[in-house]
Coordinates of C-alpha atoms in Angstrom, one line a residue:
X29 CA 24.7 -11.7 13.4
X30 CA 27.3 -14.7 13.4
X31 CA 27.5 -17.0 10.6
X32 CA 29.7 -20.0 10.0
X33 CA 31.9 -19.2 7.0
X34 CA 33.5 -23.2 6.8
X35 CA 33.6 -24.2 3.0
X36 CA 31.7 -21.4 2.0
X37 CA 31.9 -19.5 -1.2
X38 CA 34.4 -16.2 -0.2
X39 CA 33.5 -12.8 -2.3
X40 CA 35.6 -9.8 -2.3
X41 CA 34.1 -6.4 -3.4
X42 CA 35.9 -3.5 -4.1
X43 CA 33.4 -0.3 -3.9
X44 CA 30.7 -0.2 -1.7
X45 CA 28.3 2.0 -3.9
X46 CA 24.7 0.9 -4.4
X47 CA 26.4 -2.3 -6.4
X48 CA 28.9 -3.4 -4.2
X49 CA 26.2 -2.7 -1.1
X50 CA 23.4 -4.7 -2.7
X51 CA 26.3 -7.6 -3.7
X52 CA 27.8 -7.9 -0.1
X53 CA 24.1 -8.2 1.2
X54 CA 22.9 -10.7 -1.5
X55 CA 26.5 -12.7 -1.2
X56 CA 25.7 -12.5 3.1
X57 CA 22.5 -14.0 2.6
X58 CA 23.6 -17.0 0.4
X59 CA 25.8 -17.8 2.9
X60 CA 29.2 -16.8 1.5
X61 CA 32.0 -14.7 3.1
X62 CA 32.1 -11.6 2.6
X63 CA 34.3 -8.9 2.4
X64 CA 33.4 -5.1 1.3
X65 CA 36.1 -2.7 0.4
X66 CA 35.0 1.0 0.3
X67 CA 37.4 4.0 0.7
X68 CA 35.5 7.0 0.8
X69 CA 32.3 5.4 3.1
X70 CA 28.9 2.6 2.7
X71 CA 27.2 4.2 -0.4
X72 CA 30.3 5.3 -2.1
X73 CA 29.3 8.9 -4.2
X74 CA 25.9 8.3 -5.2
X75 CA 25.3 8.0 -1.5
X76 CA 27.8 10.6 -0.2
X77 CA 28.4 13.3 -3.1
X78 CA 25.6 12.1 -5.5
X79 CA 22.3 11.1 -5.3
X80 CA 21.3 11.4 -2.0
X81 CA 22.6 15.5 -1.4
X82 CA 21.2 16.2 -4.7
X83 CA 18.5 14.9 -4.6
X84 CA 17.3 16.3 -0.7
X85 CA 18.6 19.7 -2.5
X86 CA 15.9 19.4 -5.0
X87 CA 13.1 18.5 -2.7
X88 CA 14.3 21.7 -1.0
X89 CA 14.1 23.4 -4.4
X90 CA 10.2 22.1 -5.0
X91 CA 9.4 23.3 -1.0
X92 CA 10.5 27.0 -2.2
X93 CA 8.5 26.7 -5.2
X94 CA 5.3 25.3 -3.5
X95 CA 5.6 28.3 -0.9
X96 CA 6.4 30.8 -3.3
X97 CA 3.0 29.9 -5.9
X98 CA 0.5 28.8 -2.8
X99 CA -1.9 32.2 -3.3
X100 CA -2.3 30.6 -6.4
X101 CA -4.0 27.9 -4.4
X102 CA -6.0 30.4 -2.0
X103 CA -3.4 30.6 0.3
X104 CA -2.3 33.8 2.2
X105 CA 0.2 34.4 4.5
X106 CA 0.1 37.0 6.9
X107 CA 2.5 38.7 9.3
X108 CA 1.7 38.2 13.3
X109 CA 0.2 41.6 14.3
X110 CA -0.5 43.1 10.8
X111 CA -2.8 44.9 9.4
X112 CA -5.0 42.7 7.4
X113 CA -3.5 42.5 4.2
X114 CA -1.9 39.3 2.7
X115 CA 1.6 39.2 2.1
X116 CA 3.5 38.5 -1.2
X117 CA 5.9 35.2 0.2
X118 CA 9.9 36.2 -0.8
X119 CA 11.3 33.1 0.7
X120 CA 14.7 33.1 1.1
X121 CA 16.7 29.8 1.4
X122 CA 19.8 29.3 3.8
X123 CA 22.2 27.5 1.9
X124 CA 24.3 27.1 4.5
X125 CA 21.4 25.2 6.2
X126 CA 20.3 23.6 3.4
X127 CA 24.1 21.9 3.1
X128 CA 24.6 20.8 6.1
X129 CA 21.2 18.9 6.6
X130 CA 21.7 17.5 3.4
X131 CA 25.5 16.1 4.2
X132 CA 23.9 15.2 7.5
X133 CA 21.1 13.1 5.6
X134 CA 23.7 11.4 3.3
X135 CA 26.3 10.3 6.0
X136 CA 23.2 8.9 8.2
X137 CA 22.3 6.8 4.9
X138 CA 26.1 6.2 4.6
X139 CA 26.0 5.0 8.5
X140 CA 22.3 2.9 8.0
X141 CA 24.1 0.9 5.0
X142 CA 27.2 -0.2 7.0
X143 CA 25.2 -1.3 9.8
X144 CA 22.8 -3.4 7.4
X145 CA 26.2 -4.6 6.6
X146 CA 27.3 -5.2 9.7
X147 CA 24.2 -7.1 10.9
X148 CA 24.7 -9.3 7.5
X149 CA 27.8 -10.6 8.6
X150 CA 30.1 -8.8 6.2
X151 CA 33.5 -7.6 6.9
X152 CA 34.1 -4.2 5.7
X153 CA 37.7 -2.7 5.5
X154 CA 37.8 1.1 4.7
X155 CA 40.7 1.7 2.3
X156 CA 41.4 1.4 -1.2
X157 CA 41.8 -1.7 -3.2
X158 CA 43.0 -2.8 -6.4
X159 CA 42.8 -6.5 -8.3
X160 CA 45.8 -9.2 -7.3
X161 CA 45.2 -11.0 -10.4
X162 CA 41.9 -13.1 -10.7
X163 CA 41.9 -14.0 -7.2
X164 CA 42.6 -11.9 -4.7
X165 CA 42.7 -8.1 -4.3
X166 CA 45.2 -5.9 -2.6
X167 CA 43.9 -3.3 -0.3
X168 CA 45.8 -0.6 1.3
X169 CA 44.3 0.5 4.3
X170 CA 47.4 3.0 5.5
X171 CA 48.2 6.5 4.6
X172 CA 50.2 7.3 1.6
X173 CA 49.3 4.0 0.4
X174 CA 50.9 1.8 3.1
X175 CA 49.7 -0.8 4.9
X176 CA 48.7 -3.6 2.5
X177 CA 46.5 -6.1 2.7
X178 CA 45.8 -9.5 0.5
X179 CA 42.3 -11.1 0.6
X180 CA 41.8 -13.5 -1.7
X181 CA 38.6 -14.9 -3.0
X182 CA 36.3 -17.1 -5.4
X183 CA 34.6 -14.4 -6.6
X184 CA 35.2 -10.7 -7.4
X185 CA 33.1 -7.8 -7.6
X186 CA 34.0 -4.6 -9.3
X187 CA 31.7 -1.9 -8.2
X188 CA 34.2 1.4 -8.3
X189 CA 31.7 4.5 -9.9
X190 CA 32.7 7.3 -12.1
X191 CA 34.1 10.8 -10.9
X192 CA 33.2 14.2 -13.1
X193 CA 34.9 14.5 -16.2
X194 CA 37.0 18.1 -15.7
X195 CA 38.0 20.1 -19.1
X196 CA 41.7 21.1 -18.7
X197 CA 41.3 25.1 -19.6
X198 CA 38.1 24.6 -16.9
X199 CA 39.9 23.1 -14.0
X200 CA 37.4 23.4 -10.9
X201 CA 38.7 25.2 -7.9
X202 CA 36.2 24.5 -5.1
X203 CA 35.9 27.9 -5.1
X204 CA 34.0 29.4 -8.4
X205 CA 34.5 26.5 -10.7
X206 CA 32.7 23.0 -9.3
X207 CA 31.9 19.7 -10.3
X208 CA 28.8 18.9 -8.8
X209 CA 30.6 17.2 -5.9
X210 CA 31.8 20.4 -4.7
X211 CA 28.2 22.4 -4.5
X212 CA 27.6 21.7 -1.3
X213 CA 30.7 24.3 0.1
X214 CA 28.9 27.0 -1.0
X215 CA 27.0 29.2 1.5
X216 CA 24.8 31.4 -0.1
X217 CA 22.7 31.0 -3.1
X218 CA 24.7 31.8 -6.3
X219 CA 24.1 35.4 -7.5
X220 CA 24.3 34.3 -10.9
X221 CA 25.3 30.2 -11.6
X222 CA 26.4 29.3 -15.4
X223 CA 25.9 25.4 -15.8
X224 CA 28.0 24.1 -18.6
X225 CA 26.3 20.4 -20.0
X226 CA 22.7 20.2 -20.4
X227 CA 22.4 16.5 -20.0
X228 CA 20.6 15.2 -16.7
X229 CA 23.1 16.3 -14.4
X230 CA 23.3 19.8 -15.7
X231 CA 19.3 20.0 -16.2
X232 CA 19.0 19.1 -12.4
X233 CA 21.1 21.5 -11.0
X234 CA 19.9 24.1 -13.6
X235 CA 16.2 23.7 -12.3
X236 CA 17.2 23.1 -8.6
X237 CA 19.1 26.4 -8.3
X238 CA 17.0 28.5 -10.5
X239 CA 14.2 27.8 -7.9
X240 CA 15.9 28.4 -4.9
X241 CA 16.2 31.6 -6.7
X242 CA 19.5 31.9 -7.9
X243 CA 20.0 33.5 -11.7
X244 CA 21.1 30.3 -14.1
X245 CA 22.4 30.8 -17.5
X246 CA 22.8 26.9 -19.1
X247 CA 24.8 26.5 -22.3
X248 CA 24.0 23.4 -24.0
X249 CA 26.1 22.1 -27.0
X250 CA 23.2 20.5 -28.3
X251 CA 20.2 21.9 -29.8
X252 CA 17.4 21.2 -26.7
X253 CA 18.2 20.5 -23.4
X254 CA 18.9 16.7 -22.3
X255 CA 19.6 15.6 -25.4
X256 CA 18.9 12.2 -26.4
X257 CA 15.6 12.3 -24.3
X258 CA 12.0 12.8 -25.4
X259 CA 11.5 16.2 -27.4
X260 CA 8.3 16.4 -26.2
X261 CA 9.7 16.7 -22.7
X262 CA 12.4 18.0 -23.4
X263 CA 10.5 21.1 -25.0
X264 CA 8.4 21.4 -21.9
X265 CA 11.2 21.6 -19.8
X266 CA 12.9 24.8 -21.8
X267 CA 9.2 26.4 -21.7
X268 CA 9.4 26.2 -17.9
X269 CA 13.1 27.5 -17.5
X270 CA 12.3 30.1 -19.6
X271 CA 9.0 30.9 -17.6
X272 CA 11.4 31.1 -14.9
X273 CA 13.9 33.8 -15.7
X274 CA 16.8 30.9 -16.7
X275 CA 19.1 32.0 -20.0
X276 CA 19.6 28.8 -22.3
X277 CA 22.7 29.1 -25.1
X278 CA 21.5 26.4 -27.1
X279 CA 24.4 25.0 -29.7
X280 CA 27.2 26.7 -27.6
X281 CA 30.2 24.6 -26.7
X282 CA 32.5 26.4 -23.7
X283 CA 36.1 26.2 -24.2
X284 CA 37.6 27.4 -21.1
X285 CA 36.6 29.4 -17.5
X286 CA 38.7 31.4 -15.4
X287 CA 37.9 32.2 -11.6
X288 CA 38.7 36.3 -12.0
X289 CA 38.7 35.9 -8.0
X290 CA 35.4 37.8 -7.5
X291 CA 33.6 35.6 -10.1
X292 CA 34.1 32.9 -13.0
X293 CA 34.2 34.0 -16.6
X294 CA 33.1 31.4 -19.2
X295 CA 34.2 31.5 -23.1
X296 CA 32.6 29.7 -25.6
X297 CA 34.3 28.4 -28.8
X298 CA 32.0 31.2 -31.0
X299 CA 34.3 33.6 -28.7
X300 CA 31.5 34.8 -26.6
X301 CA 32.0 35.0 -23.1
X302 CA 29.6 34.7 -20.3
X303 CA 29.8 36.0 -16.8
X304 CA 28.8 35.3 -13.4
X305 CA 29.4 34.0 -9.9
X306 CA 30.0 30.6 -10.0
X307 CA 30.1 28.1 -12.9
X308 CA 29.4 24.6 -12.4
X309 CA 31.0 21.8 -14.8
X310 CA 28.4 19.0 -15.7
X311 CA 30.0 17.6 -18.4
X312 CA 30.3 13.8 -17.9
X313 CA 31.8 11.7 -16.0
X314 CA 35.1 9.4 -16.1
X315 CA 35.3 5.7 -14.7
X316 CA 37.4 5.2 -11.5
X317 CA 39.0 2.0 -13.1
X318 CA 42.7 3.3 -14.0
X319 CA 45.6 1.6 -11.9
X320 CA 43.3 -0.8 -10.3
X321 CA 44.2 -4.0 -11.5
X322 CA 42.1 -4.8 -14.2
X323 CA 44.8 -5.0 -17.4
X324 CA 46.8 -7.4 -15.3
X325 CA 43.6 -9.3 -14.3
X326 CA 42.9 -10.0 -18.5
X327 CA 39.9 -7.9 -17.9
X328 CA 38.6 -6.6 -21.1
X329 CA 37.7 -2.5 -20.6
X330 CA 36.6 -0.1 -23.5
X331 CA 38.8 2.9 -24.6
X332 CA 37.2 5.3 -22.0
X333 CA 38.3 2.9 -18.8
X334 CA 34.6 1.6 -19.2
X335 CA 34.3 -2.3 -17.8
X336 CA 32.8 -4.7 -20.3
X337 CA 30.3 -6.6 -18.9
X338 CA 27.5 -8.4 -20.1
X339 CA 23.8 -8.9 -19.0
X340 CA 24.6 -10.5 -15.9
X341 CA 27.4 -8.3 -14.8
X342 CA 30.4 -10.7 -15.6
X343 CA 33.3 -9.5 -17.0
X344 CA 36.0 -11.1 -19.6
X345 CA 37.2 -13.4 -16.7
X346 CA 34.7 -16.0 -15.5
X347 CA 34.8 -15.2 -11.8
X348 CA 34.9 -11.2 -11.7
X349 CA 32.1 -9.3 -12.1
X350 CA 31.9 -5.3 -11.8
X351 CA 28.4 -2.9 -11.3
X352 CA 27.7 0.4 -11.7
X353 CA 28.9 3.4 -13.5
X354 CA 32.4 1.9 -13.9
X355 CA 31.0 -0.8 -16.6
X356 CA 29.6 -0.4 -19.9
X357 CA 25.8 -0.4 -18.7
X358 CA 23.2 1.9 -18.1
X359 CA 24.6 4.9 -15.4
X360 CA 21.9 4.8 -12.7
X361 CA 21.9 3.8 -9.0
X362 CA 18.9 1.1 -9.6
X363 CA 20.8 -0.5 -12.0
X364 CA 24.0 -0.6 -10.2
X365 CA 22.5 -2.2 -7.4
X366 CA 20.3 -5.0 -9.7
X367 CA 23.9 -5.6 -11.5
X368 CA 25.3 -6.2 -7.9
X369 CA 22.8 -8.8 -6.6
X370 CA 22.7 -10.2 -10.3
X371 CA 26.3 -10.8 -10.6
X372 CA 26.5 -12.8 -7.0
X373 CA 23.3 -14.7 -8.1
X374 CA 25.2 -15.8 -11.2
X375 CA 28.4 -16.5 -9.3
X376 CA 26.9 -18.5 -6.4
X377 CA 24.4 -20.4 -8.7
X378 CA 20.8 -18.3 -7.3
X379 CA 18.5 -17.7 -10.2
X380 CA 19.1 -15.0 -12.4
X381 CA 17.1 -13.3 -15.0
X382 CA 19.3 -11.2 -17.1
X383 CA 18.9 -7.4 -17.5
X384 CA 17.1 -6.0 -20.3
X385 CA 18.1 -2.1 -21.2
X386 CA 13.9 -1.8 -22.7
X387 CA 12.3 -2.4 -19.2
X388 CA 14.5 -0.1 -17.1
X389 CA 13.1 3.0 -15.4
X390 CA 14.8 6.1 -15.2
X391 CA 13.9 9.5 -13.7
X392 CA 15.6 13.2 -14.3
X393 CA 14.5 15.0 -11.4
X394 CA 14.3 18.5 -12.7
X395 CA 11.1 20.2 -12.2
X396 CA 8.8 19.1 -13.3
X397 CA 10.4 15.4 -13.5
X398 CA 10.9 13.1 -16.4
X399 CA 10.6 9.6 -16.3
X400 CA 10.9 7.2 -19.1
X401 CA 10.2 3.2 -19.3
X402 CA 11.2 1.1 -22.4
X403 CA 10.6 2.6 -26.2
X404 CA 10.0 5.9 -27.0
X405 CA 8.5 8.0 -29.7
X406 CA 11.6 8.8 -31.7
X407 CA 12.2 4.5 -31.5
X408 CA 8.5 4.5 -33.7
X409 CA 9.6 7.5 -35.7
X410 CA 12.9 6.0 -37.1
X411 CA 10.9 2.4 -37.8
X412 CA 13.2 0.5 -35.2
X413 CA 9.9 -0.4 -33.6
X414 CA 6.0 -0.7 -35.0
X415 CA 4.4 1.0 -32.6
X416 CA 1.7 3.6 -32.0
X417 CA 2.0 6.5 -29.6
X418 CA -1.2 8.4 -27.0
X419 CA -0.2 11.5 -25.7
X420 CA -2.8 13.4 -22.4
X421 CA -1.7 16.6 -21.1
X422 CA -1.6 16.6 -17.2
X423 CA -3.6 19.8 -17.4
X424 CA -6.7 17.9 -18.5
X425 CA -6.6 16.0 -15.3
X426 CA -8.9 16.8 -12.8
X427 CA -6.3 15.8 -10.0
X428 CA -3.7 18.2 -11.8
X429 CA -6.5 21.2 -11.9
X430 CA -6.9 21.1 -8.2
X431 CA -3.1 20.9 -7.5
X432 CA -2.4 24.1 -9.7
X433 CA -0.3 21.4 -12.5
X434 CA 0.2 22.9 -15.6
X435 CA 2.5 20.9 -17.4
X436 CA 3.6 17.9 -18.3
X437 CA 1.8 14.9 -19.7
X438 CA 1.8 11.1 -19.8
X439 CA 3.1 9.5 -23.3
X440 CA 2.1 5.6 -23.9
X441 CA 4.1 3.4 -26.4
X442 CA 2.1 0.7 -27.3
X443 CA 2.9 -2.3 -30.1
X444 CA 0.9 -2.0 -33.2
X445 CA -1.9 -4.8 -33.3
X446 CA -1.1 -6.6 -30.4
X447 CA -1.5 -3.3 -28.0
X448 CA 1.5 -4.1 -25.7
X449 CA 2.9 -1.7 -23.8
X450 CA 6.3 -1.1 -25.0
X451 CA 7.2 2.0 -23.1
X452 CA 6.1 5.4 -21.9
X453 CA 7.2 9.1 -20.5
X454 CA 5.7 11.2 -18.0
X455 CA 6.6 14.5 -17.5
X456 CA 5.0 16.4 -14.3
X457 CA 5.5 16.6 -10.4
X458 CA 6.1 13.0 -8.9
X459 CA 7.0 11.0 -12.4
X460 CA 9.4 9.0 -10.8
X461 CA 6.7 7.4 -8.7
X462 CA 3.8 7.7 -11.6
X463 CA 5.9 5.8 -14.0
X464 CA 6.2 2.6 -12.2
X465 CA 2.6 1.1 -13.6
X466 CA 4.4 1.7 -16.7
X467 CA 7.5 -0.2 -15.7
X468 CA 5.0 -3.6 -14.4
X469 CA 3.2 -3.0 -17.8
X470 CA 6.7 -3.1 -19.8
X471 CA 8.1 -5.9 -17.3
X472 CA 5.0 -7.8 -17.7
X473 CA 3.7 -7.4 -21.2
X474 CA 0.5 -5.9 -20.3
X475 CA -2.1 -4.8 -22.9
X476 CA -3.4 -1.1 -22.7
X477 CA -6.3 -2.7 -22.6
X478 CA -5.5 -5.3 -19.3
X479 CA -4.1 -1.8 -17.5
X480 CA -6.7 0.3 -18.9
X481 CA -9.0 -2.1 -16.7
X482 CA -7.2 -1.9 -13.5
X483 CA -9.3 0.7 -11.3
X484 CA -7.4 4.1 -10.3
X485 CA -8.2 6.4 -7.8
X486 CA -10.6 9.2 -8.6
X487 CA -9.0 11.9 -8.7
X488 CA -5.6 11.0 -8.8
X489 CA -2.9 11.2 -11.5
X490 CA -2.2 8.5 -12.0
X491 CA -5.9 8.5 -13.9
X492 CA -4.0 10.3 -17.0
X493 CA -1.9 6.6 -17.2
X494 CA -5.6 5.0 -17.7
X495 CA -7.3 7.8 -20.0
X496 CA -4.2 7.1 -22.0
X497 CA -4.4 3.3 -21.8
X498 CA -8.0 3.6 -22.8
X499 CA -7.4 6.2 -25.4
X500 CA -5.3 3.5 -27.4
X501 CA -8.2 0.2 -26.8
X502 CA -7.7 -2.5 -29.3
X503 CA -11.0 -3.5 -31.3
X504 CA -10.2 -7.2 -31.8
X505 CA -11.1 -8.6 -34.9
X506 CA -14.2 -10.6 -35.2
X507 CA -15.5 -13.4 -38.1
X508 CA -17.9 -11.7 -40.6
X509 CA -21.0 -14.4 -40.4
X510 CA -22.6 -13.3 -43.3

């Protein structure tokens, strides 16, 4: 694709993560010029590192599961030549396998973006780039840092991610201490995996690898697991790691690990210790903003290296904007790549609606999955909203009963009086698709009633969103004609 760049608008990105991607495409299609710099590949982490190789390693995860409970279901298996009598599945997962389709997978995504790219117009230059004051950026494109490069441009785009936070008496080793990053070198399953951080990313790996049948101890500093989220979900979730043979230390805070060469011992700050195989850090993450320009640029960052921005991505300085898990927003992939087409909407004068924290949709994808929209129970508990709150259990759906489901539920947040839907949770297989009538309700200020009267499939599970809606019908008031 060839397009005529003469007096047009020139945007310079530096990360090509989902919000740098989704900026050089929506800046392409406006018509400015475009350049993308990206030094690791199209899709940055959550593409190459991230999302996309944890995630297929889950999906793997829920496979072994579904195998391992189908007699439940009425389903035998039986070996060629035998003599009759079902077998009990062992499945056993090749890791090795399993980690080098999943790298495949990302790098094809990583390839399919920079040819989207490509076909867009956009110039990309693989390297690593830094801020030339408020406009222009300086990429060096050499190795050792040589090589430099000066584009300079109307616009500026920020989109640089976050890298795992690493404890200094817990330094990973690639070997038998890992950030999530490094997972994917192992070849075999984990003979026993010690996940320190209980928050999404430790929850995730916790569930993925306790199903592919590894032995998972979690210690949580906190008192449930992903703390913060719905305890209502979050209690499910312990019930089903415990079901499943997993050891949580709930309240315990590690303090160092040491790879003793044939496996990692942990020690918490009680002076407990904990050993296994491997140990895998999942506690936070950092943002990759330091020595990249930003101080000299007058761009305002928070104490943690965090990029202020506000509701439509712009920074402190008028024409630099920044996306993704490098600013002050919400952490998640979907909003990273709304910030990026947001903040070139702003800056080449498209219309923008500005991002609202109550109507974004996340997903944990442990198993079963958590998905939340909007308000939530504790927000009506506390008094910072008026709302009421309808719980179903999936169980009692008829969809769920043939499926072998059981547990998880759907939770609707509705405003008192009015019956708007506010926000929701839904815990059970497949949330992260189930909660997106939730997220048109929220977005669209839908009564329970107006999505109570929407037909759903029968039987489907998505019929638990209705029962719920229904559950919570607003008797409007009517004259008394006496």
């Amino acid at each position: 694709m060839s397009l005529s760049f003469e007096n047009a608008q020139r945007v310079a990105i530096i990360g090509g993560g989902p919000g740098g991607y989704e900026a050089a495409l929506a800046a392409a299609q406006l018509g400015a010029e475009v350049t993308l710099v990206e030094r690791a590949g199209v899709g940055g982490s959550a593409v190459i590192t991230d999302v996309v190789p944890s995630k297929t390693l889950i999906a793997t995860a829920d496979a072994a599961v579904a195998i391992a409970g189908a007699s439940e279901l009425g389903v035998e298996l039986f070996a060629k030549n035998g003599d009759g009598v079902p077998l009990q599945p062992q499945v056993a997962i090749n890791l090795g396998a399993v980690n080098r389709r999943l790298l495949a997978l990302a790098r094809q995504q990583s390839d399919d973006m920079r040819a989207s790219l490509s076909e867009a117009g956009v110039r990309i230059i693989s390297g690593s780039g830094r801020l030339d004051g408020p406009g222009a950026i300086i990429v060096s494109t050499g190795p050792g840092g040589t090589d430099f490069d000066r584009i300079e441009a109307d616009t500026l785009v920020v989109s640089v991610g976050a890298a795992p936070r690493e404890l200094p008496a817990a330094k990973p080793d690639g070997e038998r201490i890992l950030t999530w990053t490094q997972l994917y070198n192992m070849q075999s399953i984990p003979e026993h995996l010690i996940v320190v951080g209980s928050g999404v990313t430790g929850a995730e790996f916790a569930s993925a690898y306790m199903n592919l049948g590894a032995k998972v101890t979690l210690v949580s500093s906190r008192d449930q697991v992903l703390p913060g989220e719905d305890a209502d979900a979050a209690a499910v979730l312990e019930k089903v790691f415990a079901r499943g043979g997993m050891t949580l230390l709930a309240k315990a805070r590690a303090e160092r690990a040491e790879n003793t060469g044939t496996g990692v011992v942990v020690t918490l700050s009680d002076g407990r210790t904990i050993e296994g195989s491997h140990c895998l850090m999942a506690v936070g993450s950092i943002p990759n903003t330091a020595g990249i320009g930003l101080e000299e640029a007058g761009v305002e960052t928070t104490e943690s290296g965090h990029i202020r921005v506000n509701r439509v991505a712009r920074t402190s300085v008028p024409n630099i904007y920044a996306a993704g898990d490098c600013t002050t927003f919400v952490p998640l992939a979907s909003v990273a790549s709304m910030q990026g087409r947001m903040a070139v909407f702003h800056a080449l004068g498209d219309v923008v609606i500005p991002l609202e924290q109550r109507r974004i949709a996340a997903n944990i994808f442990t198993a079963p999955e958590i998905a939340t929209v909007g308000w939530q129970e504790k927000d009506v508990l506390s008094g910072a909203i008026n709302g009421i709150v309808r719980k179903t259990p999936l169980a009692a759906n008829p969809r769920a009963k043939m499926m072998g489901i059981k547990d998880g539920f759907v939770k609707i947040i509705a405003r008192e009086g009015s019956g708007t839907v506010i926000g929701g949770t839904i815990v059970g297989p497949r949330a992260s698709e189930l909660i997106y009538p939730l997220s048109i309700a929220v977005e669209r200020r839908l009564t329970v009633d107006q999505v109570s009267r929407v037909f759903t499939v029968y039987p489907s599970l998505s019929g638990s969103i209705a029962d719920a809606m229904r559950a919570m019908h607003i008797i409007e008031p009517t004259d008394d004609e006496d």
